[in-house]
GROMACS .gro file of C-alpha atoms in nm:
model
  235
    1MET     CA    1   4.901  12.067  19.439
    2ASN     CA    2   4.929  11.689  19.402
    3LYS     CA    3   5.088  11.600  19.067
    4THR     CA    4   5.057  11.273  18.944
    5VAL     CA    5   5.158  11.069  18.573
    6PHE     CA    6   5.019  10.850  18.407
    7VAL     CA    7   5.230  10.822  18.068
    8THR     CA    8   5.178  10.563  17.890
    9GLY     CA    9   5.444  10.363  17.582
   10ALA     CA   10   5.642  10.509  17.932
   11ASN     CA   11   5.866  10.175  17.855
   12LYS     CA   12   6.072  10.409  17.560
   13GLY     CA   13   6.154  10.655  17.331
   14ILE     CA   14   5.979  10.918  17.412
   15GLY     CA   15   5.683  10.788  17.620
   16PHE     CA   16   6.052  10.773  17.883
   17GLY     CA   17   6.197  11.069  17.838
   18ILE     CA   18   5.838  11.272  17.918
   19ALA     CA   19   5.825  11.027  18.173
   20LYS     CA   20   6.197  11.100  18.293
   21HIS     CA   21   6.215  11.498  18.305
   22LEU     CA   22   5.812  11.523  18.461
   23GLY     CA   23   6.027  11.319  18.725
   24LEU     CA   24   6.267  11.557  18.771
   25SER     CA   25   6.071  11.819  18.817
   26SER     CA   26   5.810  11.603  19.173
   27TRP     CA   27   5.571  11.476  18.950
   28LYS     CA   28   5.565  11.120  19.125
   29VAL     CA   29   5.450  10.874  18.788
   30ILE     CA   30   5.299  10.567  18.732
   31ILE     CA   31   5.418  10.400  18.381
   32GLY     CA   32   5.249  10.224  18.167
   33ALA     CA   33   5.344   9.985  17.910
   34ARG     CA   34   5.248   9.630  17.791
   35ASP     CA   35   5.575   9.403  17.881
   36GLU     CA   36   5.638   9.329  18.221
   37GLN     CA   37   6.012   9.292  18.148
   38ARG     CA   38   6.004   9.602  18.003
   39ALA     CA   39   5.844   9.804  18.199
   40THR     CA   40   6.041   9.651  18.534
   41LYS     CA   41   6.323   9.765  18.343
   42ALA     CA   42   6.231  10.176  18.284
   43VAL     CA   43   6.089  10.189  18.654
   44ASN     CA   44   6.445  10.059  18.743
   45GLU     CA   45   6.620  10.267  18.560
   46LEU     CA   46   6.339  10.575  18.692
   47LYS     CA   47   6.414  10.527  19.078
   48ALA     CA   48   6.839  10.482  19.025
   49GLN     CA   49   6.817  10.852  18.927
   50GLY     CA   50   6.561  10.924  19.258
   51ILE     CA   51   6.257  11.023  19.045
   52ASP     CA   52   5.901  10.888  19.216
   53VAL     CA   53   5.824  10.625  19.066
   54LEU     CA   54   5.400  10.436  19.169
   55GLY     CA   55   5.481  10.151  18.925
   56TRP     CA   56   5.362  10.035  18.676
   57VAL     CA   57   5.041   9.893  18.479
   58SER     CA   58   4.918   9.625  18.223
   59VAL     CA   59   4.690   9.862  17.982
   60GLU     CA   60   4.781   9.713  17.486
   61LEU     CA   61   4.540  10.006  17.366
   62ASN     CA   62   4.476   9.695  17.069
   63ASP     CA   63   4.268   9.563  17.397
   64LEU     CA   64   3.971   9.727  17.491
   65ASP     CA   65   3.947   9.435  17.804
   66SER     CA   66   4.312   9.494  17.945
   67ILE     CA   67   4.250   9.952  17.831
   68GLU     CA   68   3.898   9.868  18.071
   69ARG     CA   69   4.146   9.657  18.344
   70ALA     CA   70   4.404   9.953  18.352
   71ALA     CA   71   4.133  10.160  18.377
   72LYS     CA   72   4.021  10.013  18.723
   73GLU     CA   73   4.371  10.031  18.861
   74ILE     CA   74   4.433  10.392  18.781
   75SER     CA   75   4.118  10.474  18.952
   76GLU     CA   76   4.167  10.223  19.242
   77LYS     CA   77   4.516  10.242  19.338
   78TYR     CA   78   4.631  10.576  19.230
   79PRO     CA   79   4.366  10.816  19.312
   80GLU     CA   80   4.565  11.094  19.262
   81LEU     CA   81   4.548  11.098  18.916
   82THR     CA   82   4.533  11.428  18.747
   83LEU     CA   83   4.746  11.404  18.436
   84LEU     CA   84   4.727  11.150  18.140
   85VAL     CA   85   4.930  11.167  17.864
   86ASN     CA   86   4.893  10.939  17.586
   87ASN     CA   87   5.176  10.875  17.419
   88ALA     CA   88   5.163  10.507  17.263
   89GLY     CA   89   5.138  10.390  16.970
   90ILE     CA   90   5.237  10.202  16.636
   91PRO     CA   91   5.385  10.389  16.318
   92GLY     CA   92   5.252  10.144  16.051
   93ASP     CA   93   5.371  10.042  15.777
   94MET     CA   94   5.598  10.390  15.730
   95SER     CA   95   5.832  10.289  15.428
   96VAL     CA   96   5.456  10.215  15.131
   97ASP     CA   97   5.285  10.471  15.036
   98SER     CA   98   4.882  10.602  14.999
   99GLU     CA   99   4.812  10.316  14.723
  100HIS     CA  100   5.003  10.047  14.930
  101THR     CA  101   4.857  10.033  15.259
  102GLU     CA  102   4.691   9.721  15.286
  103ILE     CA  103   4.379   9.784  15.437
  104ASN     CA  104   4.447   9.595  15.766
  105VAL     CA  105   4.798   9.884  15.914
  106ILE     CA  106   4.531  10.127  15.892
  107ARG     CA  107   4.257   9.904  16.086
  108GLU     CA  108   4.596   9.835  16.310
  109THR     CA  109   4.733  10.172  16.359
  110LEU     CA  110   4.368  10.324  16.475
  111ASN     CA  111   4.261  10.101  16.656
  112VAL     CA  112   4.630  10.126  16.877
  113ASN     CA  113   4.644  10.491  16.813
  114PHE     CA  114   4.278  10.608  16.836
  115VAL     CA  115   4.043  10.373  16.938
  116GLY     CA  116   4.251  10.248  17.209
  117THR     CA  117   4.357  10.547  17.300
  118PHE     CA  118   3.957  10.780  17.312
  119ALA     CA  119   3.931  10.462  17.543
  120LEU     CA  120   4.116  10.466  17.718
  121THR     CA  121   4.090  10.841  17.782
  122LYS     CA  122   3.688  10.769  17.846
  123ALA     CA  123   3.779  10.545  18.100
  124LEU     CA  124   3.976  10.769  18.381
  125ILE     CA  125   3.789  11.136  18.283
  126PRO     CA  126   3.616  11.079  18.579
  127LEU     CA  127   3.929  11.068  18.694
  128ILE     CA  128   4.086  11.281  18.572
  129ALA     CA  129   3.781  11.518  18.642
  130LYS     CA  130   3.683  11.394  19.002
  131ASN     CA  131   4.095  11.562  19.073
  132ASN     CA  132   4.019  11.866  18.775
  133GLY     CA  133   4.366  11.752  18.561
  134ARG     CA  134   4.424  11.716  18.235
  135ILE     CA  135   4.487  11.549  17.930
  136ALA     CA  136   4.771  11.550  17.731
  137ASN     CA  137   4.788  11.430  17.346
  138ILE     CA  138   5.215  11.345  17.204
  139THR     CA  139   5.045  11.381  16.811
  140VAL     CA  140   5.110  11.526  16.498
  141PRO     CA  141   4.994  11.817  16.287
  142SER     CA  142   4.617  11.700  16.026
  143GLU     CA  143   4.752  11.967  15.772
  144ILE     CA  144   4.942  11.645  15.575
  145SER     CA  145   5.291  11.731  15.510
  146PRO     CA  146   5.460  11.680  15.196
  147TYR     CA  147   5.814  11.607  15.337
  148TRP     CA  148   5.649  11.340  15.558
  149HIS     CA  149   5.290  11.153  15.566
  150PRO     CA  150   5.297  10.767  15.615
  151LEU     CA  151   4.875  10.686  15.571
  152ALA     CA  152   4.797  10.488  15.859
  153TYR     CA  153   4.966  10.727  16.167
  154VAL     CA  154   4.885  11.094  16.011
  155ALA     CA  155   4.524  10.974  15.973
  156SER     CA  156   4.514  10.830  16.320
  157LYS     CA  157   4.690  11.068  16.455
  158ALA     CA  158   4.418  11.314  16.259
  159ALA     CA  159   4.103  11.172  16.466
  160GLN     CA  160   4.304  11.184  16.826
  161ASN     CA  161   4.257  11.533  16.684
  162ALA     CA  162   3.959  11.579  16.597
  163MET     CA  163   3.929  11.388  16.946
  164MET     CA  164   4.103  11.612  17.071
  165GLY     CA  165   3.899  11.931  17.029
  166VAL     CA  166   3.589  11.788  16.993
  167MET     CA  167   3.682  11.721  17.387
  168ALA     CA  168   3.748  12.033  17.499
  169ILE     CA  169   3.446  12.185  17.331
  170GLU     CA  170   3.219  12.003  17.518
  171PHE     CA  171   3.454  12.032  17.855
  172GLN     CA  172   3.406  12.409  17.822
  173GLN     CA  173   3.030  12.406  17.733
  174ALA     CA  174   2.972  12.135  18.014
  175GLY     CA  175   3.142  12.285  18.318
  176THR     CA  176   3.427  11.954  18.300
  177PRO     CA  177   3.681  12.076  18.535
  178VAL     CA  178   3.902  11.906  18.268
  179GLU     CA  179   4.144  12.006  18.111
  180ILE     CA  180   4.322  11.866  17.690
  181PHE     CA  181   4.523  11.959  17.421
  182SER     CA  182   4.779  11.773  17.192
  183VAL     CA  183   5.112  11.806  17.176
  184HIS     CA  184   5.375  11.770  16.908
  185PRO     CA  185   5.734  11.662  17.018
  186GLY     CA  186   5.852  11.777  16.594
  187PRO     CA  187   6.083  11.557  16.374
  188THR     CA  188   6.233  11.277  16.728
  189THR     CA  189   6.494  11.027  16.714
  190THR     CA  190   6.253  10.650  16.821
  191ASP     CA  191   6.195  10.336  16.732
  192LEU     CA  192   5.925  10.440  16.582
  193ASN     CA  193   6.122  10.619  16.298
  194GLY     CA  194   6.357  10.294  16.251
  195ASN     CA  195   6.586  10.556  16.544
  196MET     CA  196   6.544  10.790  16.260
  197ALA     CA  197   6.786  11.084  16.269
  198LEU     CA  198   6.828  11.359  15.984
  199PRO     CA  199   6.932  11.756  16.073
  200GLY     CA  200   6.662  11.860  16.230
  201PHE     CA  201   6.636  11.583  16.465
  202HIS     CA  202   6.584  11.614  16.789
  203ASP     CA  203   6.599  11.299  17.132
  204ILE     CA  204   6.407  11.183  17.372
  205GLU     CA  205   6.593  11.321  17.617
  206THR     CA  206   6.546  11.682  17.507
  207VAL     CA  207   6.207  11.677  17.432
  208GLY     CA  208   6.099  11.536  17.708
  209GLN     CA  209   6.249  11.796  17.909
  210LYS     CA  210   6.109  12.062  17.725
  211PHE     CA  211   5.695  11.850  17.733
  212ALA     CA  212   5.790  11.881  18.122
  213GLY     CA  213   5.826  12.254  18.092
  214LEU     CA  214   5.519  12.299  17.885
  215ILE     CA  215   5.279  12.074  18.192
  216ASN     CA  216   5.419  12.301  18.448
  217ASP     CA  217   5.442  12.606  18.250
  218GLY     CA  218   5.090  12.655  18.508
  219GLN     CA  219   4.936  12.811  18.179
  220CYS     CA  220   4.581  12.684  18.049
  221HIS     CA  221   4.649  12.519  17.768
  222GLN     CA  222   4.260  12.353  17.651
  223GLY     CA  223   4.156  12.263  17.267
  224GLU     CA  224   4.571  12.384  17.153
  225PHE     CA  225   4.809  12.176  16.931
  226ILE     CA  226   5.176  12.312  17.060
  227GLU     CA  227   5.426  12.228  16.803
  228LEU     CA  228   5.751  12.193  17.108
  229TYR     CA  229   5.945  12.210  16.752
  230PRO     CA  230   5.768  12.221  16.463
  231ILE     CA  231   5.812  12.032  16.168
  232VAL     CA  232   6.114  12.271  15.942
  233LYS     CA  233   6.086  12.318  15.530
  234GLU     CA  234   6.329  12.284  15.315
  235ASP     CA  235   6.420  12.572  15.090
   0.00000   0.00000   0.00000
């Protein structure tokens, strides 16, 4: 089976870990990124580890024209695409409670994490369906945690989870040969949370390796919300 993956936000953090460990398990990798310098650095680092990196594609999720160009480039240059990993996203303002969250922050976070992710997914569905492929969204639970609940980010990911659930049902009903599911990495030390490293947190290597194991398990995960490392409730 052909194994070609496009990972958004793959130049750093969880996206880089996912790209690395999928690559180490024989996947051909396409890097999605906004910045050429950081994308090139990531490509070079992955290639140095023997990973088959096909190239990188510029995509800005708050720019629908950029998304359209990226989808067109992927369809033309990488018609063998079999897996889309929607990883890229922004945190919003995680330092304030909902009452003090600015409307423009809500709008920007939703535009990137939900609208942009939906637009890219929508644009690539025909290609993924042609290749009987899959879509995996990196997200968080829609259920609100009492320990961590930044409104803009959680709301944007809840919308993404709803997108996944609706699409999974529709793909099944229509007989569309696409599998879509959501993956919650669990607490992970990344730039997105200011490199927070508390008890129960994992690093991107651990998360990337476990995600690759999930992708390579040979099972159907249509419509599932999968937690790699669930948040442990405090006593």
